[in-house]
Amino acid sequence: MRTTLKRGLGRAAAPNGNGKSVLPPGALSPVTVYRQPGRQPRSRTGLVGRIALWLGAALLVVLAGTAGGAYLYFHESVAAVAAKTPEVKRAARRLDVPLPGHPAVALVIGYDHRVDDGKDAPSRSDTLMLVRADPGTDSISLLSFPRDMQVEIRCPGRAPFLDRINAAYATCGPQGSLETVKALTGTPVNYLITVNFRGFREIVDRLGGVWLDVDRRYFNDRGGPLGYAKINLWPGYQKLDGARALDYVRYRHSDSDLYRVARQQQFVKAFKGQIQDSFAPTALPKVVNAITNNVEVAQGGGRDVDGRTVLSYALFAYGLPPGSVFQTKIEGFEGFAELTTASENVARAVEAFTHPDVESSDKATAVALGEKLKTTAPAPRDTTVTVLNGNGVTGSASSAGFLLGQRGYQVLTPPNGLPANAPRFDYFRTKVYFERSGPRVREAARKVGNLFASAEVEPMPAGISQLANGAMLTVVVGQTFHGSLASAPIDQTPRKERPNVVPGASASRDVLKGLREKIDFPLYVPTVIERSSWVDSVQPVRAYRLADGDQAVRLVYRMGSNEYWGVQMTNWDDAPALGDKSHTRRIGGRTYDLYYDGPKLHMVALRTPRARYWVVNTLLDRLSNETMLAIAKGLQPFGKAK
């Protein structure tokens, strides 16, 4: 199978082991000064995606509600987003039933209907995204599909046909999108969420906007039926209202769907930190109304989504540690008007999506900085496991033990020929018990627990210890075990590379020189830059104001034909973008915060007493981790840069 984006872009177990941009008229000044709208305090909420808009609002109602009226309002709001249109209800019948404690996958469809299309024209799906929540690894994964990706379309009552993936929605509605994505990925889907783009604007506005990093100048004033959507955005970290945020995530005038997908995932990740405290409680009814009027949510099993389900996902997302959102991309696209890629590229992306390498940023940092990676859990060959039957199903312990043996674990049997049975058979979830002493034992238990999806990890009680036969771990198989183990994550550790940089202080000294007297904090210059880069000829620098007197400066570098990376400077010390760091390292007397998208280093931030400076990778993270670190280490005050 090949799938088509716009042409031209680019051991054994024991027996019982149980195009060009359009610019504004007139010459553009290389330096512009603007004022940003007022900002709100940053939230550390870990809510993700468009589902997060709904979940976050529901969570806030519960947290803020102290009276019975709030309780009723919460349940009425949840009921209002249940599937109500015939199209979504039909699609809901094809959803897979979500299993308690197991990963859940939602398909998010963002659609619109433009006035220019005519009254009887079908709506279009501009956004198709899978969102996966995994309680076993405390992670959320995102996988987007470019709308121009050519795939086999599956429509009920019709023979499969080849077309762009967004044709599935236009031809046969949400059921077409659902069936097409399921056939393409082979992934069960438990929830379907449809979002009208009109609601997108309303929700963003009523939540006070979203802070986003805009990589470059975006401008187009030629709209209408024969043109592209209008847009007018300046580069830099800034708050966007609903209309401008929608313009940004839908833009593809001078680039392709690959970049649009990256912008959409960037929005999802940026928005997740702004739900809880980014708007006044008095505005909550308006927010909920915007959601309920434009969002439908269906779940597998034939029942409407209830309040308990909403809360469980909201609280899960709220408690996620930093760096737990993984953005997966399908690689190897070719074409321009239709995007194609080999089927193995889709399979690889699906595998990474369903089994994220939660240690990828640790391993990538160790490689880039030449550190010795600390292994937190012993290898399977050094881990002994006894498996017991806790669900009463004949052969379940033997099956689980065999599968663990295939993964390299040393599987033992209970002592003195005792049967491999737990003291009781009423275990619902699988339990992984660990000895109370011993190095790295808890981490070994967590690692094995991840293989059982919904397993719980606990210290070993006395009744189980008597059956463990000295094993480091004892697994008691519960009812949630269905005869298989989760796949191990794909190791995404990147190879060590030399920084692809050259001296480059002169690239930005001239455009920064005129700002020194206007900016109240020291300007920093990148003394090395990516080898093929230079400051952007359209908008190389932008100086502007944020709220409360905070100032900001953005340097824009263009790399190749359509890649932009940048350096952001501001005296705002608690910008939302700086909150979700993956790691902190002390290098050359400076402290750097590292921000990863999986194994890719997307941002490196330097904190000084007077300002914050961060280097931002391109939308597609084309700069290597070593190159990003070299640029950040090369930042020097203007007067010292040579």
XYZ file of C-alpha atoms in Angstrom:
642
model
C 0.000 0.000 0.000
C 1.079 3.531 -0.611
C -0.674 6.327 0.996
C -0.451 10.306 -1.458
C 0.753 14.842 0.361
C 1.216 17.720 -2.172
C 3.659 16.846 -5.018
C 7.139 18.321 -4.716
C 7.479 18.447 -0.842
C 8.328 17.106 0.281
C 13.725 -17.483 27.212
C 11.326 -20.679 27.995
C 8.924 -20.676 30.926
C 8.854 -23.413 33.520
C 6.095 -25.970 32.957
C 3.904 -24.465 35.646
C 5.250 -20.995 35.203
C 1.990 -19.989 35.096
C 4.231 27.736 -3.670
C 5.474 31.505 -2.427
C 4.003 33.588 0.302
C 1.918 36.645 -0.453
C 3.175 39.645 1.486
C 1.336 42.752 2.574
C 1.368 45.687 0.212
C 4.436 47.889 0.574
C 7.815 47.145 2.029
C 8.040 45.312 5.321
C 10.174 46.816 8.021
C 12.611 44.281 9.511
C 11.740 45.493 13.020
C 8.200 45.994 14.261
C 6.850 46.829 17.708
C 3.493 45.454 18.895
C 1.553 45.071 22.109
C 0.070 41.734 23.133
C -3.290 41.344 24.888
C -3.301 40.777 28.623
C -2.207 37.363 29.792
C -3.684 35.139 32.455
C -1.747 33.074 35.022
C -0.459 29.845 33.580
C -2.126 26.550 34.455
C -0.230 23.278 34.880
C -3.210 21.237 33.770
C -2.258 18.266 31.620
C -5.428 18.213 29.532
C -4.907 17.322 25.917
C -6.534 18.065 22.603
C -10.021 19.066 21.740
C -11.297 16.406 24.140
C -9.397 18.384 26.775
C -11.614 21.399 26.167
C -14.634 19.356 27.183
C -12.895 17.383 29.936
C -11.291 20.487 31.397
C -14.554 22.332 31.586
C -16.232 19.353 33.226
C -13.410 19.046 35.751
C -13.656 22.709 36.625
C -17.370 22.431 37.258
C -16.785 19.599 39.695
C -13.888 21.317 41.442
C -15.706 24.604 41.724
C -19.157 23.226 42.463
C -20.011 23.252 46.144
C -23.769 23.108 45.750
C -26.191 20.614 44.305
C -26.879 22.984 41.432
C -23.267 22.694 40.231
C -23.522 18.912 40.433
C -26.654 18.916 38.284
C -25.140 21.427 35.886
C -22.124 19.159 35.435
C -24.278 16.165 34.509
C -26.466 18.227 32.200
C -23.342 19.527 30.439
C -21.931 16.039 29.988
C -25.249 14.822 28.603
C -25.295 17.723 26.152
C -22.123 16.567 24.390
C -23.416 13.020 23.889
C -23.935 11.873 20.316
C -27.124 13.451 18.970
C -26.901 13.659 15.183
C -27.876 10.554 13.177
C -24.458 10.462 11.495
C -22.504 10.330 14.766
C -24.951 7.833 16.288
C -24.456 5.494 13.329
C -20.700 5.807 13.619
C -20.878 5.084 17.372
C -22.097 1.545 16.610
C -18.704 0.805 15.055
C -16.670 1.932 18.091
C -14.832 -0.589 20.274
C -15.845 -0.967 23.917
C -13.330 0.724 26.261
C -11.988 -1.712 28.881
C -11.453 -0.473 32.464
C -7.820 0.288 33.193
C -6.721 -0.273 29.589
C -5.508 2.360 27.115
C -8.333 4.199 25.343
C -8.211 5.746 21.879
C -10.353 8.606 20.593
C -10.702 9.768 17.001
C -11.065 13.555 16.851
C -12.658 14.974 13.703
C -12.524 18.713 13.155
C -14.894 19.765 10.399
C -16.380 22.871 8.882
C -18.802 24.081 6.239
C -17.885 27.331 4.523
C -20.452 29.721 3.102
C -18.554 29.786 -0.175
C -19.157 26.043 -0.621
C -22.899 26.426 -0.999
C -25.770 25.242 1.156
C -25.925 21.660 -0.141
C -22.168 21.026 -0.302
C -20.847 18.430 2.174
C -18.830 19.466 5.208
C -15.103 18.805 5.166
C -12.807 17.264 7.767
C -9.755 19.492 8.040
C -8.482 17.621 11.107
C -8.203 13.887 11.769
C -6.310 13.005 14.941
C -6.069 9.918 17.133
C -5.588 10.597 20.858
C -4.515 7.694 23.101
C -4.565 7.801 26.921
C -2.528 5.037 28.593
C -2.764 4.661 32.400
C -0.080 1.971 32.288
C 2.623 4.361 31.110
C 1.079 7.641 32.292
C 1.159 8.991 28.769
C -0.965 10.541 26.061
C -0.104 10.007 22.398
C -1.206 11.980 19.359
C -1.243 10.787 15.749
C -2.505 13.089 13.004
C -3.324 12.336 9.389
C -2.720 14.993 6.702
C -6.006 15.601 4.933
C -4.334 15.175 1.515
C -2.926 11.750 2.445
C -4.098 9.287 -0.206
C -5.544 6.124 1.331
C -8.199 3.491 0.718
C -11.525 5.057 1.679
C -14.014 2.838 3.501
C -17.645 3.894 3.219
C -20.603 1.770 4.346
C -22.403 0.212 1.377
C -19.687 1.150 -1.105
C -16.661 -0.657 -2.484
C -13.338 0.746 -1.163
C -11.826 3.428 -3.367
C -8.576 5.423 -3.399
C -8.773 9.112 -2.521
C -7.516 11.730 -0.074
C -8.369 10.813 3.500
C -10.640 13.833 3.984
C -12.885 12.442 1.223
C -14.081 9.841 3.730
C -15.937 12.506 5.730
C -17.145 14.414 2.688
C -18.516 11.225 1.110
C -20.032 9.360 4.050
C -19.616 11.458 7.193
C -18.003 10.511 10.498
C -18.596 6.797 9.942
C -16.484 6.999 6.802
C -13.636 8.711 8.668
C -13.840 6.172 11.484
C -13.858 3.117 9.212
C -11.069 4.523 7.049
C -8.780 5.302 10.007
C -9.455 1.913 11.625
C -8.645 0.096 8.369
C -5.526 2.199 7.790
C -4.075 1.781 11.296
C -5.575 -1.479 12.562
C -6.141 0.331 15.861
C -9.342 -0.106 17.900
C -11.121 3.202 18.512
C -13.189 3.647 21.687
C -14.410 7.231 21.394
C -15.458 9.519 18.564
C -15.288 13.282 19.046
C -16.514 15.675 16.375
C -15.738 19.384 16.648
C -17.239 22.123 14.516
C -14.579 24.721 13.761
C -17.063 27.462 14.644
C -17.027 25.983 18.141
C -13.230 25.955 18.065
C -13.181 29.748 17.783
C -15.838 30.240 20.437
C -14.141 27.953 22.963
C -10.718 29.542 22.522
C -12.188 33.020 22.880
C -14.218 32.187 25.969
C -11.159 30.647 27.596
C -9.237 33.860 26.990
C -7.077 32.763 24.054
C -4.098 30.445 23.757
C -0.361 31.145 24.018
C 1.392 29.833 20.921
C 4.854 30.084 19.402
C 4.456 31.375 15.845
C 7.549 30.400 13.899
C 7.455 33.051 11.148
C 5.453 35.731 9.365
C 2.162 34.457 7.959
C 0.279 36.715 5.577
C -2.316 36.292 2.854
C -5.016 38.800 1.945
C -6.352 37.074 -1.183
C -9.385 35.149 0.029
C -12.548 34.070 -1.679
C -13.533 30.948 -3.625
C -10.396 30.990 -5.786
C -7.921 31.978 -3.071
C -6.578 30.675 0.198
C -7.896 31.610 3.618
C -6.771 35.026 4.783
C -4.188 35.235 7.558
C -2.096 37.963 9.175
C 0.226 36.744 11.947
C 3.606 37.993 13.116
C 6.351 35.734 14.476
C 6.979 35.210 18.185
C 5.479 33.760 21.337
C 2.058 35.365 21.717
C -1.566 34.922 22.704
C -3.958 34.165 19.853
C -7.710 34.580 19.961
C -10.018 31.978 18.439
C -10.041 33.366 14.902
C -6.279 33.804 14.690
C -5.617 30.410 16.320
C -7.884 28.790 13.732
C -6.109 30.654 10.930
C -2.793 29.317 12.238
C -3.739 25.658 12.642
C -5.455 25.547 9.232
C -2.818 27.430 7.215
C -1.174 25.671 4.278
C -0.819 28.373 1.637
C 2.970 28.347 1.203
C 3.704 24.964 2.767
C 1.885 21.620 2.964
C -0.318 19.453 5.153
C 2.817 18.161 6.890
C 3.310 21.573 8.447
C -0.394 22.022 9.124
C -0.433 18.745 11.076
C 2.580 19.979 13.057
C 0.791 23.263 13.824
C -2.316 21.393 14.966
C -0.312 19.183 17.317
C 1.532 22.261 18.558
C -1.804 23.859 19.385
C -2.985 20.764 21.276
C 0.171 20.717 23.383
C 0.104 24.460 24.045
C -3.568 24.501 24.972
C -3.311 21.730 27.551
C -1.700 24.054 30.117
C -4.315 26.769 29.918
C -7.595 25.149 30.972
C -7.911 25.293 34.735
C -6.982 28.888 35.639
C -7.085 30.685 32.343
C -10.580 32.088 32.701
C -12.896 33.371 35.398
C -15.398 30.906 36.940
C -18.195 33.290 35.971
C -17.364 32.607 32.330
C -17.816 28.869 32.743
C -21.457 28.658 31.572
C -20.554 30.415 28.323
C -17.627 28.061 27.776
C -19.755 24.997 28.407
C -22.444 26.324 26.069
C -19.861 26.782 23.317
C -18.680 23.221 23.815
C -22.101 21.597 23.978
C -23.289 23.437 20.866
C -20.344 22.364 18.733
C -18.964 19.093 20.124
C -20.357 15.545 20.041
C -18.790 12.637 21.938
C -19.685 8.983 21.371
C -18.234 5.908 23.058
C -18.198 2.222 22.222
C -20.714 -0.049 23.903
C -23.947 1.699 22.964
C -24.173 4.050 25.934
C -23.741 7.787 26.172
C -20.631 9.104 27.901
C -21.347 9.656 31.586
C -19.914 12.002 34.194
C -17.788 9.349 35.849
C -15.997 8.687 32.558
C -15.386 12.391 32.061
C -13.901 12.730 35.529
C -11.684 9.674 35.220
C -10.025 10.978 32.053
C -9.815 14.535 33.342
C -8.141 13.473 36.585
C -5.800 11.157 34.678
C -4.723 13.969 32.380
C -4.461 16.434 35.277
C -1.988 14.192 37.126
C 0.314 13.483 34.184
C 3.996 14.284 34.837
C 5.811 16.746 32.535
C 6.856 15.389 29.175
C 4.057 12.800 29.022
C 2.488 13.953 25.744
C 3.986 12.228 22.708
C 3.434 13.580 19.200
C 3.788 10.904 16.526
C 4.326 11.725 12.861
C 3.991 9.563 9.779
C 7.255 9.898 7.857
C 8.314 9.455 4.245
C 5.621 11.451 2.475
C 6.034 12.314 -1.183
C 3.970 14.468 -3.516
C 2.194 17.805 -3.379
C -1.458 17.690 -4.464
C -1.743 14.161 -3.067
C 0.563 12.815 -0.373
C 1.774 9.210 -0.490
C 3.992 7.123 1.773
C 4.930 3.452 2.047
C 2.701 1.271 4.197
C 5.634 0.424 6.498
C 5.888 4.110 7.434
C 2.261 4.064 8.564
C 2.819 0.825 10.499
C 5.901 2.307 12.211
C 4.006 5.428 13.241
C 1.081 3.376 14.583
C 3.471 1.222 16.618
C 5.102 4.316 18.116
C 1.664 5.812 18.802
C 0.329 2.719 20.591
C 3.598 1.980 22.431
C 5.308 5.309 23.161
C 8.899 5.145 24.370
C 8.371 7.036 27.616
C 12.130 7.062 28.271
C 12.995 8.514 24.856
C 13.899 11.980 26.130
C 16.183 10.538 28.852
C 18.014 8.429 26.303
C 18.209 11.240 23.752
C 19.676 13.616 26.353
C 22.273 11.044 27.386
C 23.330 10.583 23.765
C 23.529 14.298 22.952
C 25.492 15.204 26.108
C 27.655 12.085 26.241
C 26.178 10.994 29.564
C 26.043 7.426 30.819
C 22.386 6.454 30.768
C 21.182 5.341 34.168
C 19.076 2.198 33.900
C 16.300 2.340 36.447
C 15.123 -1.260 36.075
C 17.121 -4.513 35.775
C 17.102 -6.304 32.454
C 14.504 -9.079 31.990
C 17.261 -11.728 32.184
C 18.084 -10.431 35.684
C 14.442 -10.388 36.819
C 12.853 -13.490 38.359
C 9.063 -13.773 38.281
C 6.558 -16.207 39.756
C 3.109 -16.145 38.115
C -0.073 -17.091 40.003
C -3.646 -17.584 38.843
C -5.902 -14.993 40.477
C -8.922 -15.110 38.181
C -9.920 -18.818 38.262
C -9.536 -19.223 34.492
C -7.711 -22.476 33.775
C -4.323 -21.924 32.159
C -4.173 -18.129 32.581
C -1.093 -18.202 34.822
C 0.642 -20.713 32.568
C -0.107 -18.533 29.534
C 1.158 -15.364 31.196
C 4.309 -17.125 32.390
C 5.039 -18.432 28.914
C 4.668 -14.956 27.418
C 6.969 -13.434 30.053
C 9.523 -16.147 29.337
C 9.434 -15.200 25.677
C 10.324 -11.653 26.702
C 13.435 -12.929 28.498
C 12.161 -12.994 32.093
C 13.260 -15.837 34.416
C 9.961 -17.494 35.331
C 9.863 -19.580 38.531
C 7.217 -21.910 40.007
C 5.851 -22.006 43.583
C 7.930 -24.064 46.054
C 7.371 -27.693 47.079
C 5.223 -28.498 44.039
C 2.404 -26.203 45.115
C -0.078 -25.255 42.358
C 0.422 -21.851 40.763
C -2.747 -20.433 42.320
C -3.221 -17.277 44.334
C -4.947 -17.567 47.732
C -8.166 -16.421 46.039
C -9.629 -16.130 42.529
C -11.399 -12.748 42.719
C -8.641 -10.535 41.319
C -10.098 -8.128 38.784
C -6.924 -6.299 37.790
C -3.618 -8.090 37.526
C -1.283 -7.388 40.451
C 2.500 -7.213 40.274
C 3.964 -7.624 43.738
C 7.582 -6.805 44.571
C 9.838 -7.672 47.507
C 10.146 -4.834 49.982
C 13.965 -4.799 49.712
C 16.376 -4.964 46.824
C 17.784 -2.422 44.368
C 15.551 -1.199 41.577
C 12.866 -3.761 42.412
C 9.990 -1.281 42.255
C 11.046 -0.186 38.796
C 11.245 -3.818 37.680
C 7.660 -4.290 38.896
C 6.493 -1.193 37.049
C 8.133 -2.420 33.856
C 6.378 -5.803 34.085
C 3.117 -4.097 35.067
C 3.195 -2.109 31.825
C 3.086 -5.376 29.894
C -0.276 -6.193 31.487
C -1.835 -2.811 30.648
C -4.074 -2.370 33.685
C -1.858 -4.063 36.314
C -1.400 -2.549 39.762
C 2.042 -2.511 41.396
C 2.247 -3.095 45.166
C 4.634 -4.434 47.857
C 4.361 -8.205 48.297
C 2.020 -9.305 51.131
C 2.883 -12.257 53.378
C 0.291 -14.582 51.831
C 1.819 -14.112 48.370
C 5.424 -14.160 49.574
C 5.024 -17.799 50.701
C 4.271 -18.737 47.069
C 6.919 -16.534 45.426
C 9.765 -19.056 45.793
C 12.244 -16.217 46.268
C 11.310 -14.441 43.028
C 11.917 -10.729 42.779
C 8.367 -10.264 41.496
C 5.124 -12.185 41.747
C 2.401 -11.610 39.175
C -1.174 -12.509 40.131
C -3.162 -12.688 36.911
C -6.558 -10.968 37.130
C -9.672 -10.861 34.979
C -8.255 -8.053 32.847
C -5.640 -10.421 31.375
C -6.887 -11.639 28.005
C -4.039 -13.903 26.930
C -1.608 -11.332 25.514
C 0.989 -8.827 26.658
C 1.471 -5.300 25.447
C 4.142 -4.761 22.834
C 7.399 -3.278 23.986
C 7.877 0.340 22.873
C 9.991 1.046 19.821
C 13.403 2.258 20.940
C 13.603 5.780 19.539
C 17.074 6.643 20.857
C 18.718 8.840 18.202
C 22.282 8.358 17.038
C 25.001 10.740 18.138
C 25.590 13.499 15.575
C 28.038 16.343 15.246
C 26.358 19.740 15.639
C 25.564 21.057 12.168
C 26.534 24.651 12.928
C 28.779 27.437 11.658
C 29.715 30.830 13.152
C 26.736 33.133 12.732
C 26.813 36.146 15.035
C 26.858 38.489 12.052
C 23.527 37.094 10.852
C 21.589 38.898 13.579
C 23.857 41.614 15.012
C 22.714 44.220 12.514
C 18.977 43.620 13.013
C 19.387 43.635 16.815
C 21.591 46.720 16.989
C 18.741 49.175 16.654
C 16.807 47.546 19.501
C 19.396 47.836 22.277
C 18.119 51.195 23.509
C 14.465 50.118 23.316
C 14.649 46.834 25.247
C 15.046 46.801 29.047
C 16.861 43.457 29.248
C 20.129 42.264 27.631
C 19.805 41.082 24.054
C 21.535 37.769 23.296
C 23.035 36.809 19.956
C 23.381 33.248 18.607
C 27.112 33.046 17.867
C 26.591 29.773 15.963
C 23.653 28.925 13.735
C 22.503 25.916 11.709
C 24.779 25.606 8.676
C 22.185 26.295 5.967
C 20.368 29.070 7.873
C 20.282 32.851 7.770
C 17.953 35.419 9.252
C 14.645 35.499 7.425
C 14.495 38.074 4.657
C 10.789 38.774 5.251
C 10.709 39.305 9.022
C 14.116 38.674 10.620
C 13.273 40.197 13.995
C 10.222 41.370 15.849
C 10.183 43.471 19.024
C 6.863 43.662 20.844
C 5.248 44.004 24.253
C 3.365 41.439 26.249
C 1.135 42.266 29.210
C 2.182 44.062 32.406
C 5.067 45.802 30.687
C 6.892 42.616 29.699
C 8.886 42.921 26.511
C 9.727 40.305 23.922
C 12.069 39.954 20.952
C 11.957 37.180 18.365
C 14.738 36.292 15.923
C 13.592 34.279 12.890
C 15.980 32.078 10.895
C 15.087 30.448 7.616
C 16.602 27.055 6.770
C 16.278 25.669 3.275
C 13.131 26.402 1.333
C 10.456 26.390 4.027
C 11.834 25.630 7.501
C 12.054 28.257 10.251
C 13.667 28.119 13.675
C 14.020 30.956 16.124
C 15.335 32.520 19.298
C 12.784 34.014 21.702
C 13.774 36.561 24.360
C 11.575 38.058 27.075
C 11.681 39.433 30.616
C 8.467 37.483 31.381
C 9.901 34.846 33.717
C 6.930 32.441 33.963
C 5.645 32.141 30.415
C 3.441 29.030 29.970
C 5.840 27.640 27.362
C 8.529 27.304 30.056
C 6.478 25.185 32.444
C 6.503 21.694 30.930
C 10.249 21.006 30.812
C 11.522 17.463 30.342
C 14.987 17.833 31.878
C 17.376 20.393 33.368
C 21.125 20.277 32.807
C 24.080 22.367 34.023
C 26.428 22.946 31.093
C 29.421 25.281 31.063
C 28.320 27.157 34.170
C 24.797 27.757 32.826
C 21.505 26.012 33.575
C 19.433 24.904 30.600
C 15.884 23.534 30.546
C 15.252 20.940 27.827
C 11.849 20.419 26.208
C 11.295 17.272 24.124
C 8.742 15.933 21.689
C 9.543 12.242 22.139
C 13.256 11.883 21.258
C 13.369 15.249 19.423
C 14.647 18.272 21.311
C 12.125 20.939 20.413
C 13.224 23.750 22.716
C 16.193 24.719 24.909
C 15.710 27.525 27.433
C 18.291 29.587 29.290
C 17.276 31.466 32.417
C 19.213 34.522 33.597
C 18.422 36.942 36.446
C 16.981 39.493 34.023
C 15.425 37.537 31.170
C 14.566 34.211 29.592
C 15.975 33.033 26.257
C 14.872 29.956 24.359
C 15.847 28.336 21.074
C 12.891 26.827 19.205
C 13.263 24.050 16.619
C 11.393 24.047 13.326
C 7.795 22.828 13.166
C 9.045 19.437 11.950
C 12.031 19.394 14.369
C 14.577 19.329 11.556
C 17.474 20.567 13.737
C 19.268 17.695 15.466
C 19.443 17.593 19.265
C 23.160 18.334 19.137
C 22.575 21.322 16.855
C 19.907 22.720 19.180
C 22.234 22.416 22.175
C 25.124 24.025 20.305
C 23.007 27.043 19.353
C 21.758 27.448 22.919
C 25.259 27.164 24.374
C 26.427 29.740 21.833
C 24.002 32.451 23.004
C 26.031 35.444 24.174
C 25.175 38.996 25.286
C 25.182 41.417 22.386
C 28.363 43.189 23.517
C 30.326 39.943 23.805
C 29.112 38.207 20.664
C 31.674 37.912 17.916
